[in-house]
Amino acid sequence: MRKFELTSLLVFCVALGLTRLATAQTVPAPPPSITTQDKVDTRFGTFEFKDGAPSKNTLDKAYDYIDFTHAYNAFVNTMQGVSLVAARKGFIDAGVKDNEILIFSELMDAKSLFLTANADTVYFLGFIDVSNGPVVFEAPPKALGALDDMWFRWVTDFGLPGPDRGLGGKYLILPPGYDGPVPEGGYYVARPITTRLLIMGRAFLENKSDPKPAVESIKNFTKIYPYEAGGVGTPIAAFLSGKAKLGEITEPPATVFHEGSGKVMNTVPPNDFSFYEMLNEIVQQEPATSLNPEQMGSVAAIGIIKGKSFSPDARMKKILTEAASVANATSRSLFLNPRDKNWYYYPDSAWMNFLFVTGYEFETPIPEITKAGVKPFPATGYRQLDARTAFFYYVTGITPAMAMRVTGIGSQYLLNMLDADKTYFDGSKTYRVMLPKGIPEENFWSFTLYDNQTRSMLETPQRYPRAGSQSYPSPAAEAGSDGVTTIYFSPTQPTGVKRGNWIQTDPKKGWFTILRLYSPLEPFFTKTWRPSEIELVP
């Protein structure tokens, strides 16, 4: 190499080195937003780091917090599944097996712990088990009901809002992943993704006073039995063409009914560590894919995984117990005193029903019904998690029929947990509510009182804590000369108030109420009719 070229190369290398040195010397310090201080003070205590590396004490706190967060999320985001595990356990404890029916011939009373059940309709309830193959559920005529899966997701309605439209019919329930033959007709086919389903049926009193005809219809027409492939619904032609086998046509076995009226039973999910034991039951029972991976992620993170034993150590059990307490506290707060103003049905009111703004899947609002037809709302793209938590904290069952804006079909609910001064109800005091003339219902209306603690019917000597337009199981409420119906809530019957216009309270208990409108009419949806706030009587 020539001397000139060698000199030039040396100059270049020196210049490059100086440039890199200069560059290295001028690099700015990392921005504070991407670094961690040596001490970070939070509501959970002080986290300590050395040049970004967590100390032993910080590691312990961090992992406790991570486990607590997963446990909290598992509670508030999967309580609907635990609620059905608790309900099924209550049924089994009462002697009601899967594929059998629990019927309340004299209506449900406060002896049974059921989340916000009513004392107005004849309930028939049960669990269908399709783990051994397809099952047929024959619904009776003139019913109102739904089938929900074990994660409390709506599968199908039956009765008035369902495909049988109140005429009754056969529902073929197929197991998850079923790929066998399906009949060509004669059945309404449902494909749940869990192996068990809740039957949640109701039937109305005849002439608003007699449950016996409804009970007789339920017992005569309600059936649960295995489906025989190639039987009813399969034409002979399908067999001749080699597309189907021929099944036997036999009389289905008699369905077993159990009486529920007056029976002491508990179907309410727990708020302590046993919540997670029940959560483990449903995870082990149902397919691993029966809940979405996001929700199941928190469940798996606390050690509940299908096919594995759930055996938390002392540290983890303590965290789970605390998480259940906190999650119960927040869930109860969301329900008894909602902060989201959109959940309230009228402006500056305590009357609430958030299903109109969340829909039954807690995502898209319930469609509006206009003269031009159904007006759907666009999908929001997000789940309203607080609404889902609050809803399943106090309700047994979910269906679009609970909040659809269709007149004359289904039922509507208005909840009230606060009086006119936005104060909780005191069982030792007297309150009243006024329903203006023209209560918008085609079938009947009612109030039911509930215990704040159990979210089940309030137990008092009255037995059925309700008042309404039916004359059974207590006298019908009567309107005044101006057409206004006034209902009183108090520990003793107020002077001059008729029995049908009074619901008894317990001086030692807080309570809340639900106003139900069965087959609601247009003034309810347009809000041209509105109940008064519930006010304290001086």
Coordinates of C-alpha atoms in Angstrom, one line a residue:
M1 CA 0.0 0.0 0.0
R2 CA 1.3 3.4 -0.8
K3 CA 2.3 5.8 1.9
F4 CA -0.4 8.4 1.0
E5 CA -3.2 5.7 1.2
L6 CA -1.9 4.4 4.5
T7 CA -1.8 7.9 6.0
S8 CA -5.4 8.6 4.8
L9 CA -6.6 5.4 6.3
L10 CA -5.1 6.2 9.7
V11 CA -6.6 9.6 9.7
F12 CA -10.0 8.1 8.8
C13 CA -9.8 5.6 11.7
V14 CA -8.8 8.2 14.2
A15 CA -11.6 10.4 13.1
L16 CA -14.1 7.6 13.3
G17 CA -12.9 6.8 16.9
L18 CA -13.2 10.4 17.9
T19 CA -16.7 10.6 16.4
R20 CA -17.9 7.5 18.3
L21 CA -16.3 8.8 21.5
A22 CA -18.0 12.1 21.1
T23 CA -21.3 10.4 20.3
A24 CA -21.0 8.2 23.4
Q25 CA -20.3 11.2 25.6
T26 CA -23.4 13.0 24.3
V27 CA -26.0 10.2 24.7
P28 CA -28.7 11.5 27.1
A29 CA -29.7 9.7 30.3
P30 CA -32.7 7.4 30.0
P31 CA -36.0 9.2 30.4
P32 CA -37.5 8.8 33.9
S33 CA -40.7 7.3 32.4
I34 CA -38.9 4.1 31.4
T35 CA -36.9 3.6 34.6
T36 CA -37.8 2.7 38.2
Q37 CA -36.7 4.6 41.2
D38 CA -35.0 2.9 44.1
K39 CA -38.0 3.3 46.2
V40 CA -41.6 3.5 44.9
D41 CA -44.4 4.3 47.5
T42 CA -47.8 2.9 46.6
R43 CA -51.1 2.2 48.5
F44 CA -49.7 -1.4 48.7
G45 CA -46.5 -0.3 50.5
T46 CA -43.0 0.6 49.4
F47 CA -41.4 -1.3 46.6
E48 CA -37.5 -1.2 46.6
F49 CA -35.1 -1.7 43.7
K50 CA -31.4 -1.5 43.2
D51 CA -30.7 -0.2 39.7
G52 CA -34.1 -1.5 38.6
A53 CA -33.7 -5.0 40.2
P54 CA -36.4 -5.8 42.8
S55 CA -35.4 -6.6 46.4
K56 CA -36.5 -9.9 48.1
N57 CA -39.1 -8.0 50.0
T58 CA -40.4 -6.4 46.8
L59 CA -40.5 -9.7 45.1
D60 CA -42.7 -11.1 47.9
K61 CA -45.0 -8.1 47.7
A62 CA -45.2 -8.1 43.9
Y63 CA -46.1 -11.8 43.6
D64 CA -48.6 -11.5 46.5
Y65 CA -50.2 -8.7 44.6
I66 CA -50.2 -10.6 41.3
D67 CA -51.9 -13.6 42.9
F68 CA -54.4 -11.3 44.7
T69 CA -55.3 -9.6 41.4
H70 CA -55.9 -12.9 39.6
A71 CA -58.0 -14.1 42.6
Y72 CA -60.0 -10.9 42.6
N73 CA -60.6 -11.1 38.8
A74 CA -61.5 -14.7 39.0
F75 CA -64.2 -13.9 41.6
V76 CA -65.8 -10.9 39.9
N77 CA -65.5 -12.3 36.3
T78 CA -66.6 -15.9 36.9
M79 CA -69.1 -15.6 39.8
Q80 CA -71.9 -16.5 37.3
G81 CA -70.5 -20.0 37.0
V82 CA -70.1 -20.4 40.7
S83 CA -73.7 -19.2 41.1
L84 CA -74.9 -22.2 39.1
V85 CA -72.7 -24.6 40.9
A86 CA -74.3 -23.4 44.2
A87 CA -77.8 -23.7 42.7
R88 CA -77.1 -27.2 41.5
K89 CA -75.7 -28.1 44.9
G90 CA -78.8 -26.7 46.5
F91 CA -81.0 -28.8 44.2
I92 CA -79.0 -32.0 44.9
D93 CA -79.1 -31.3 48.7
A94 CA -82.9 -31.1 48.3
G95 CA -83.0 -34.5 46.5
V96 CA -83.4 -33.1 43.0
K97 CA -81.1 -34.9 40.6
D98 CA -80.1 -33.8 37.1
N99 CA -82.8 -34.3 34.5
E100 CA -85.5 -33.9 37.2
I101 CA -87.8 -30.9 37.9
L102 CA -88.3 -28.8 41.1
I103 CA -91.7 -27.3 41.0
F104 CA -93.2 -24.7 43.3
S105 CA -96.9 -25.6 43.3
E106 CA -97.8 -23.0 45.9
L107 CA -95.2 -20.5 44.7
M108 CA -91.8 -19.8 46.2
D109 CA -91.6 -18.3 49.6
A110 CA -88.9 -16.8 51.8
K111 CA -87.8 -20.2 53.1
S112 CA -85.8 -20.8 50.0
L113 CA -82.6 -18.9 49.4
F114 CA -82.7 -18.0 45.7
L115 CA -81.2 -14.8 44.2
T116 CA -84.1 -12.4 43.6
A117 CA -86.8 -15.0 42.9
N118 CA -90.4 -14.0 42.9
A119 CA -93.5 -15.0 44.8
D120 CA -95.9 -14.5 41.8
T121 CA -95.3 -17.3 39.3
V122 CA -95.2 -21.1 39.4
Y123 CA -91.5 -21.9 39.0
F124 CA -90.3 -25.1 37.5
L125 CA -86.5 -25.5 37.6
G126 CA -83.9 -28.1 37.0
F127 CA -80.5 -29.0 35.4
I128 CA -80.2 -30.9 32.2
D129 CA -77.2 -33.2 31.8
V130 CA -76.1 -34.0 28.2
S131 CA -72.7 -35.5 29.1
N132 CA -74.0 -38.9 28.1
G133 CA -75.6 -37.8 24.9
P134 CA -78.4 -35.6 23.5
V135 CA -81.4 -34.9 25.7
V136 CA -84.9 -33.8 24.8
F137 CA -86.7 -31.1 27.0
E138 CA -90.4 -30.8 26.3
A139 CA -91.6 -27.3 27.4
P140 CA -95.2 -26.9 28.5
P141 CA -97.6 -24.4 26.8
K142 CA -98.1 -20.9 28.2
A143 CA -94.7 -20.9 29.9
L144 CA -92.0 -18.2 30.1
G145 CA -88.5 -19.5 30.4
A146 CA -84.9 -20.0 29.2
L147 CA -82.1 -22.4 29.1
D148 CA -78.7 -21.1 30.4
D149 CA -75.4 -22.9 30.2
M150 CA -73.3 -23.5 33.3
W151 CA -71.4 -20.3 32.9
F152 CA -74.8 -18.5 32.9
R153 CA -74.8 -17.8 29.2
W154 CA -78.1 -17.7 27.5
V155 CA -78.7 -20.7 25.2
T156 CA -82.3 -20.3 24.1
D157 CA -85.7 -19.1 25.3
F158 CA -88.7 -21.3 25.5
G159 CA -92.4 -20.5 26.0
L160 CA -93.8 -17.0 25.1
P161 CA -90.4 -15.5 24.0
G162 CA -89.0 -18.7 22.5
P163 CA -89.4 -20.4 19.2
D164 CA -92.5 -22.3 20.4
R165 CA -94.1 -18.9 21.1
G166 CA -96.0 -20.2 24.1
L167 CA -97.5 -23.3 22.4
G168 CA -95.0 -25.6 24.0
G169 CA -92.6 -27.8 22.1
K170 CA -89.6 -30.1 22.0
Y171 CA -86.1 -28.8 22.5
L172 CA -83.2 -31.1 21.5
I173 CA -80.1 -30.3 23.6
L174 CA -76.9 -31.5 22.0
P175 CA -73.6 -32.1 23.9
P176 CA -70.6 -29.8 23.2
G177 CA -68.9 -30.8 20.0
Y178 CA -71.8 -33.2 18.9
D179 CA -71.4 -34.3 15.3
G180 CA -74.0 -37.1 15.2
P181 CA -77.3 -37.3 13.4
V182 CA -79.8 -34.5 14.0
P183 CA -83.5 -34.9 13.1
E184 CA -84.9 -33.1 10.1
G185 CA -87.7 -31.5 12.0
G186 CA -90.0 -31.6 15.1
Y187 CA -87.4 -30.1 17.5
Y188 CA -85.9 -26.8 18.3
V189 CA -82.2 -27.6 18.4
A190 CA -79.8 -26.0 20.9
R191 CA -76.0 -26.5 20.9
P192 CA -74.6 -25.4 24.3
I193 CA -70.8 -25.5 25.0
T194 CA -71.3 -26.9 28.5
T195 CA -72.5 -30.4 29.5
R196 CA -75.1 -29.1 31.9
L197 CA -77.8 -26.4 31.5
L198 CA -80.2 -24.7 33.9
I199 CA -83.9 -24.9 33.1
M200 CA -85.5 -21.7 34.4
G201 CA -89.3 -21.8 33.7
R202 CA -92.2 -19.9 35.0
A203 CA -96.0 -20.2 34.4
F204 CA -98.7 -17.7 35.3
L205 CA -101.7 -18.1 37.6
E206 CA -105.1 -18.5 36.1
N207 CA -107.2 -15.3 36.5
K208 CA -104.4 -14.0 38.6
S209 CA -105.5 -16.1 41.5
D210 CA -105.1 -19.9 41.0
P211 CA -101.8 -21.7 40.5
K212 CA -103.3 -25.2 40.1
P213 CA -104.0 -25.1 36.3
A214 CA -100.4 -24.0 35.6
V215 CA -99.1 -26.7 37.9
E216 CA -101.2 -29.3 36.2
S217 CA -100.0 -28.1 32.8
I218 CA -96.3 -28.2 33.8
K219 CA -96.6 -31.7 35.2
N220 CA -98.5 -33.0 32.2
F221 CA -96.4 -31.5 29.4
T222 CA -92.8 -31.0 30.9
K223 CA -90.6 -33.9 30.0
I224 CA -86.8 -34.6 30.1
Y225 CA -85.5 -37.8 28.4
P226 CA -82.6 -39.0 26.2
Y227 CA -82.9 -38.5 22.5
E228 CA -83.0 -41.7 20.4
A229 CA -81.1 -41.0 17.1
G230 CA -83.2 -42.1 14.1
G231 CA -86.5 -41.7 16.0
V232 CA -89.0 -38.9 15.8
G233 CA -87.8 -36.4 13.3
T234 CA -86.0 -38.9 11.0
P235 CA -88.0 -40.0 7.9
I236 CA -87.9 -43.6 6.7
A237 CA -86.6 -42.2 3.4
A238 CA -83.4 -41.1 5.1
F239 CA -82.9 -44.7 6.3
L240 CA -83.5 -46.2 2.9
S241 CA -81.0 -43.8 1.3
G242 CA -78.4 -44.8 3.9
K243 CA -78.3 -41.4 5.5
A244 CA -79.6 -42.4 8.9
K245 CA -80.3 -45.4 11.1
L246 CA -83.8 -46.2 12.4
G247 CA -84.3 -45.6 16.1
E248 CA -87.1 -47.0 18.3
I249 CA -90.2 -45.0 18.9
T250 CA -91.0 -45.5 22.5
E251 CA -92.9 -43.7 25.2
P252 CA -90.3 -41.5 27.1
P253 CA -89.9 -42.4 30.8
A254 CA -91.9 -40.3 33.3
T255 CA -90.1 -37.2 34.4
V256 CA -89.6 -36.9 38.2
F257 CA -91.0 -33.9 39.9
H258 CA -90.1 -32.6 43.4
E259 CA -92.1 -30.1 45.4
G260 CA -90.3 -26.9 46.3
S261 CA -92.9 -24.7 48.1
G262 CA -92.0 -24.2 51.7
K263 CA -88.8 -26.2 51.4
V264 CA -85.7 -24.8 53.1
M265 CA -82.8 -24.8 50.6
N266 CA -79.8 -22.7 49.8
T267 CA -78.8 -21.9 46.2
V268 CA -76.8 -18.7 46.9
P269 CA -73.0 -18.7 46.0
P270 CA -70.6 -18.3 48.9
N271 CA -68.4 -15.2 49.6
D272 CA -65.5 -16.9 51.3
F273 CA -62.7 -19.3 50.3
S274 CA -65.2 -22.0 49.4
F275 CA -66.1 -19.8 46.4
Y276 CA -62.9 -21.0 44.7
E277 CA -63.6 -24.6 45.6
M278 CA -66.9 -24.3 43.7
L279 CA -65.1 -22.6 40.9
N280 CA -62.8 -25.6 40.7
E281 CA -65.9 -27.9 40.5
I282 CA -67.2 -26.2 37.3
V283 CA -63.7 -26.1 35.7
Q284 CA -63.3 -29.8 36.3
Q285 CA -66.8 -30.7 35.2
E286 CA -67.0 -28.7 32.0
P287 CA -64.9 -28.7 28.8
A288 CA -61.6 -26.8 29.1
T289 CA -62.8 -24.5 26.3
S290 CA -66.2 -23.7 27.8
L291 CA -65.0 -20.4 29.1
N292 CA -63.0 -17.9 27.0
P293 CA -59.2 -18.0 27.5
E294 CA -59.1 -14.5 28.9
Q295 CA -61.4 -15.3 31.8
M296 CA -59.9 -18.7 32.3
G297 CA -56.5 -17.1 32.5
S298 CA -57.1 -15.6 35.9
V299 CA -58.7 -18.9 37.0
A300 CA -55.6 -20.9 35.9
A301 CA -53.2 -18.4 37.5
I302 CA -54.6 -19.2 40.9
G303 CA -54.1 -22.9 40.4
I304 CA -57.5 -24.0 39.1
I305 CA -56.8 -26.0 35.9
K306 CA -58.9 -28.7 34.4
G307 CA -57.4 -32.1 35.0
K308 CA -55.2 -30.9 37.9
S309 CA -55.9 -30.9 41.7
F310 CA -56.6 -27.6 43.3
S311 CA -54.5 -27.5 46.5
P312 CA -53.3 -24.0 47.5
D313 CA -50.7 -23.7 50.2
A314 CA -51.2 -21.7 53.3
R315 CA -49.9 -18.5 51.7
M316 CA -52.2 -18.8 48.6
K317 CA -55.2 -19.8 50.7
K318 CA -54.8 -16.6 52.7
I319 CA -54.6 -14.5 49.5
L320 CA -57.7 -16.2 48.1
T321 CA -59.6 -15.7 51.3
E322 CA -58.7 -12.0 51.3
A323 CA -59.5 -11.6 47.6
A324 CA -62.9 -13.1 48.1
S325 CA -63.7 -10.7 50.9
V326 CA -62.6 -7.7 48.8
A327 CA -64.4 -8.9 45.6
N328 CA -67.5 -9.5 47.6
A329 CA -67.3 -6.0 49.0
T330 CA -66.9 -4.4 45.6
S331 CA -69.6 -6.5 44.0
R332 CA -72.0 -5.7 46.7
S333 CA -71.2 -2.0 46.4
L334 CA -71.7 -2.1 42.6
F335 CA -75.1 -3.6 43.1
L336 CA -76.5 -1.8 46.1
N337 CA -75.3 1.7 45.2
P338 CA -74.3 2.0 41.5
R339 CA -72.1 4.9 40.6
D340 CA -72.8 4.7 36.8
K341 CA -75.7 7.1 36.2
N342 CA -76.6 5.4 32.9
W343 CA -77.8 2.4 34.9
Y344 CA -80.7 4.4 36.3
Y345 CA -83.9 4.2 34.3
Y346 CA -85.1 7.8 34.9
P347 CA -83.2 11.0 35.4
D348 CA -82.3 11.7 39.1
S349 CA -84.0 8.5 40.2
A350 CA -83.2 5.4 42.2
W351 CA -85.1 3.1 39.9
M352 CA -82.5 1.0 38.0
N353 CA -82.2 -1.4 35.1
F354 CA -78.8 -1.4 33.4
L355 CA -79.7 -4.2 30.9
F356 CA -81.1 -1.5 28.6
V357 CA -77.7 0.0 28.2
T358 CA -75.6 -3.2 28.4
G359 CA -77.8 -5.8 26.8
Y360 CA -78.0 -9.3 28.1
E361 CA -74.3 -9.9 27.1
F362 CA -73.2 -6.7 28.8
E363 CA -71.9 -5.2 25.5
T364 CA -74.4 -3.8 23.1
P365 CA -77.6 -2.0 24.3
I366 CA -81.0 -3.6 23.8
P367 CA -82.4 -2.7 20.3
E368 CA -85.1 -0.1 20.1
I369 CA -88.4 -0.9 18.5
T370 CA -89.7 1.8 16.2
K371 CA -92.7 2.0 13.7
A372 CA -90.2 1.2 11.0
G373 CA -89.1 -2.0 12.8
V374 CA -86.2 -3.1 15.0
K375 CA -83.4 -0.5 15.4
P376 CA -80.2 -2.3 16.6
F377 CA -77.4 -0.3 18.2
P378 CA -73.9 -0.7 16.8
A379 CA -71.6 -3.0 18.8
T380 CA -69.5 -1.1 21.4
G381 CA -66.6 -3.5 21.2
Y382 CA -66.2 -3.7 24.9
R383 CA -67.7 -5.7 27.8
Q384 CA -69.2 -3.7 30.7
L385 CA -67.6 -5.7 33.4
D386 CA -69.0 -3.9 36.4
A387 CA -72.5 -4.4 35.1
R388 CA -71.9 -8.1 34.6
T389 CA -70.5 -8.4 38.1
A390 CA -73.4 -6.5 39.6
F391 CA -76.0 -8.4 37.7
F392 CA -74.9 -11.9 38.6
Y393 CA -74.4 -10.8 42.2
Y394 CA -78.2 -10.6 42.6
V395 CA -79.8 -12.5 39.7
T396 CA -80.5 -16.2 38.9
G397 CA -80.8 -16.4 35.1
I398 CA -80.2 -14.3 32.0
T399 CA -82.2 -14.0 28.8
P400 CA -82.9 -11.3 26.2
A401 CA -86.5 -11.4 27.3
M402 CA -85.5 -9.7 30.6
A403 CA -84.9 -6.4 28.9
M404 CA -86.3 -6.5 25.3
R405 CA -88.4 -3.5 24.3
V406 CA -91.2 -5.6 22.8
T407 CA -94.7 -4.9 24.2
G408 CA -96.8 -7.7 25.5
I409 CA -94.0 -10.2 25.7
G410 CA -91.5 -11.1 28.4
S411 CA -91.1 -9.2 31.6
Q412 CA -89.5 -6.0 32.8
Y413 CA -87.8 -5.2 36.0
L414 CA -87.0 -2.0 37.9
L415 CA -84.8 -2.3 41.0
N416 CA -84.7 0.1 43.9
M417 CA -82.1 0.0 46.7
L418 CA -82.4 3.7 47.9
D419 CA -85.2 5.9 49.1
A420 CA -86.1 9.3 47.7
D421 CA -83.2 10.8 49.8
K422 CA -80.8 8.3 48.3
T423 CA -80.6 6.5 51.7
Y424 CA -80.7 2.7 52.2
F425 CA -84.0 1.3 53.4
D426 CA -84.3 0.7 57.1
G427 CA -86.6 -2.2 58.1
S428 CA -87.8 -0.5 61.2
K429 CA -89.3 2.4 59.3
T430 CA -92.3 3.0 57.1
Y431 CA -92.0 3.8 53.4
R432 CA -94.5 4.1 50.5
V433 CA -94.4 4.2 46.7
M434 CA -97.1 5.4 44.4
L435 CA -97.9 3.8 41.0
P436 CA -99.8 6.2 38.7
K437 CA -103.0 5.1 37.0
G438 CA -102.6 2.9 34.0
I439 CA -99.8 0.6 35.2
P440 CA -98.3 -0.6 31.9
E441 CA -98.7 -4.4 32.0
E442 CA -100.8 -6.8 30.0
N443 CA -100.5 -9.7 32.4
F444 CA -99.8 -8.5 36.0
W445 CA -97.4 -6.4 38.1
S446 CA -95.8 -6.9 41.5
F447 CA -93.4 -5.7 44.1
T448 CA -91.1 -8.2 45.9
L449 CA -88.9 -7.4 48.9
Y450 CA -85.4 -8.9 49.3
D451 CA -82.9 -9.2 52.2
N452 CA -79.8 -7.1 51.5
Q453 CA -77.6 -9.8 52.9
T454 CA -78.9 -12.9 51.0
R455 CA -80.4 -11.1 48.0
S456 CA -83.3 -13.6 48.5
M457 CA -86.8 -12.9 49.5
L458 CA -87.1 -11.2 52.9
E459 CA -88.3 -13.6 55.6
T460 CA -91.0 -12.3 57.8
P461 CA -94.3 -13.7 59.4
Q462 CA -95.9 -12.6 56.1
R463 CA -94.1 -15.5 54.4
Y464 CA -94.6 -14.1 50.8
P465 CA -93.0 -10.6 50.8
R466 CA -94.9 -9.3 47.8
A467 CA -97.8 -7.0 46.7
G468 CA -99.3 -6.7 43.3
S469 CA -102.3 -7.1 41.0
Q470 CA -102.7 -10.9 41.7
S471 CA -104.9 -12.1 44.5
Y472 CA -102.7 -15.1 45.3
P473 CA -100.8 -15.8 47.5
S474 CA -101.9 -12.6 49.2
P475 CA -104.7 -10.2 48.5
A476 CA -104.5 -8.0 45.4
A477 CA -103.4 -4.3 45.8
E478 CA -106.2 -1.8 45.4
A479 CA -106.0 1.6 43.7
G480 CA -107.4 4.7 45.3
S481 CA -110.3 6.7 43.9
D482 CA -107.8 8.7 41.7
G483 CA -106.5 5.5 40.1
V484 CA -103.2 5.7 42.0
T485 CA -102.0 2.5 43.7
T486 CA -100.0 3.1 46.9
I487 CA -97.9 0.3 48.4
Y488 CA -96.4 0.6 52.0
F489 CA -93.3 -1.1 53.3
S490 CA -93.2 -1.3 57.1
P491 CA -92.7 -3.8 60.1
T492 CA -96.4 -3.5 61.0
Q493 CA -99.5 -2.9 58.9
P494 CA -100.2 0.9 58.8
T495 CA -103.6 2.0 60.1
G496 CA -106.1 2.3 57.3
V497 CA -103.9 0.5 54.8
K498 CA -105.4 -2.7 53.3
R499 CA -103.5 -5.9 53.5
G500 CA -102.9 -6.2 49.7
N501 CA -101.2 -2.7 49.8
W502 CA -98.7 -3.6 52.5
I503 CA -95.4 -5.6 52.5
Q504 CA -94.0 -6.5 55.9
T505 CA -90.3 -5.6 56.7
D506 CA -88.0 -6.8 59.4
P507 CA -86.9 -4.1 61.9
K508 CA -83.4 -5.7 62.1
K509 CA -82.9 -6.0 58.3
G510 CA -82.1 -3.8 55.4
W511 CA -84.0 -4.5 52.2
F512 CA -84.4 -3.6 48.5
T513 CA -87.3 -4.2 46.1
I514 CA -88.0 -5.1 42.5
L515 CA -91.0 -3.9 40.5
R516 CA -92.0 -6.4 37.9
L517 CA -94.2 -5.8 34.9
Y518 CA -95.2 -9.0 33.0
S519 CA -96.0 -8.4 29.4
P520 CA -95.1 -4.7 29.6
L521 CA -96.8 -2.0 27.5
E522 CA -95.5 1.0 25.6
P523 CA -95.8 3.6 28.3
F524 CA -93.1 1.7 30.2
F525 CA -90.7 1.9 27.3
T526 CA -91.5 5.5 26.4
K527 CA -91.2 6.4 30.1
T528 CA -94.5 8.4 29.9
W529 CA -95.5 6.3 32.9
R530 CA -93.2 6.4 35.9
P531 CA -93.5 5.2 39.5
S532 CA -92.8 7.6 42.3
E533 CA -89.6 7.4 44.3
I534 CA -89.9 5.3 47.5
E535 CA -90.3 7.9 50.3
L536 CA -90.0 7.7 54.0
V537 CA -93.4 8.2 55.7
P538 CA -93.0 10.7 58.6

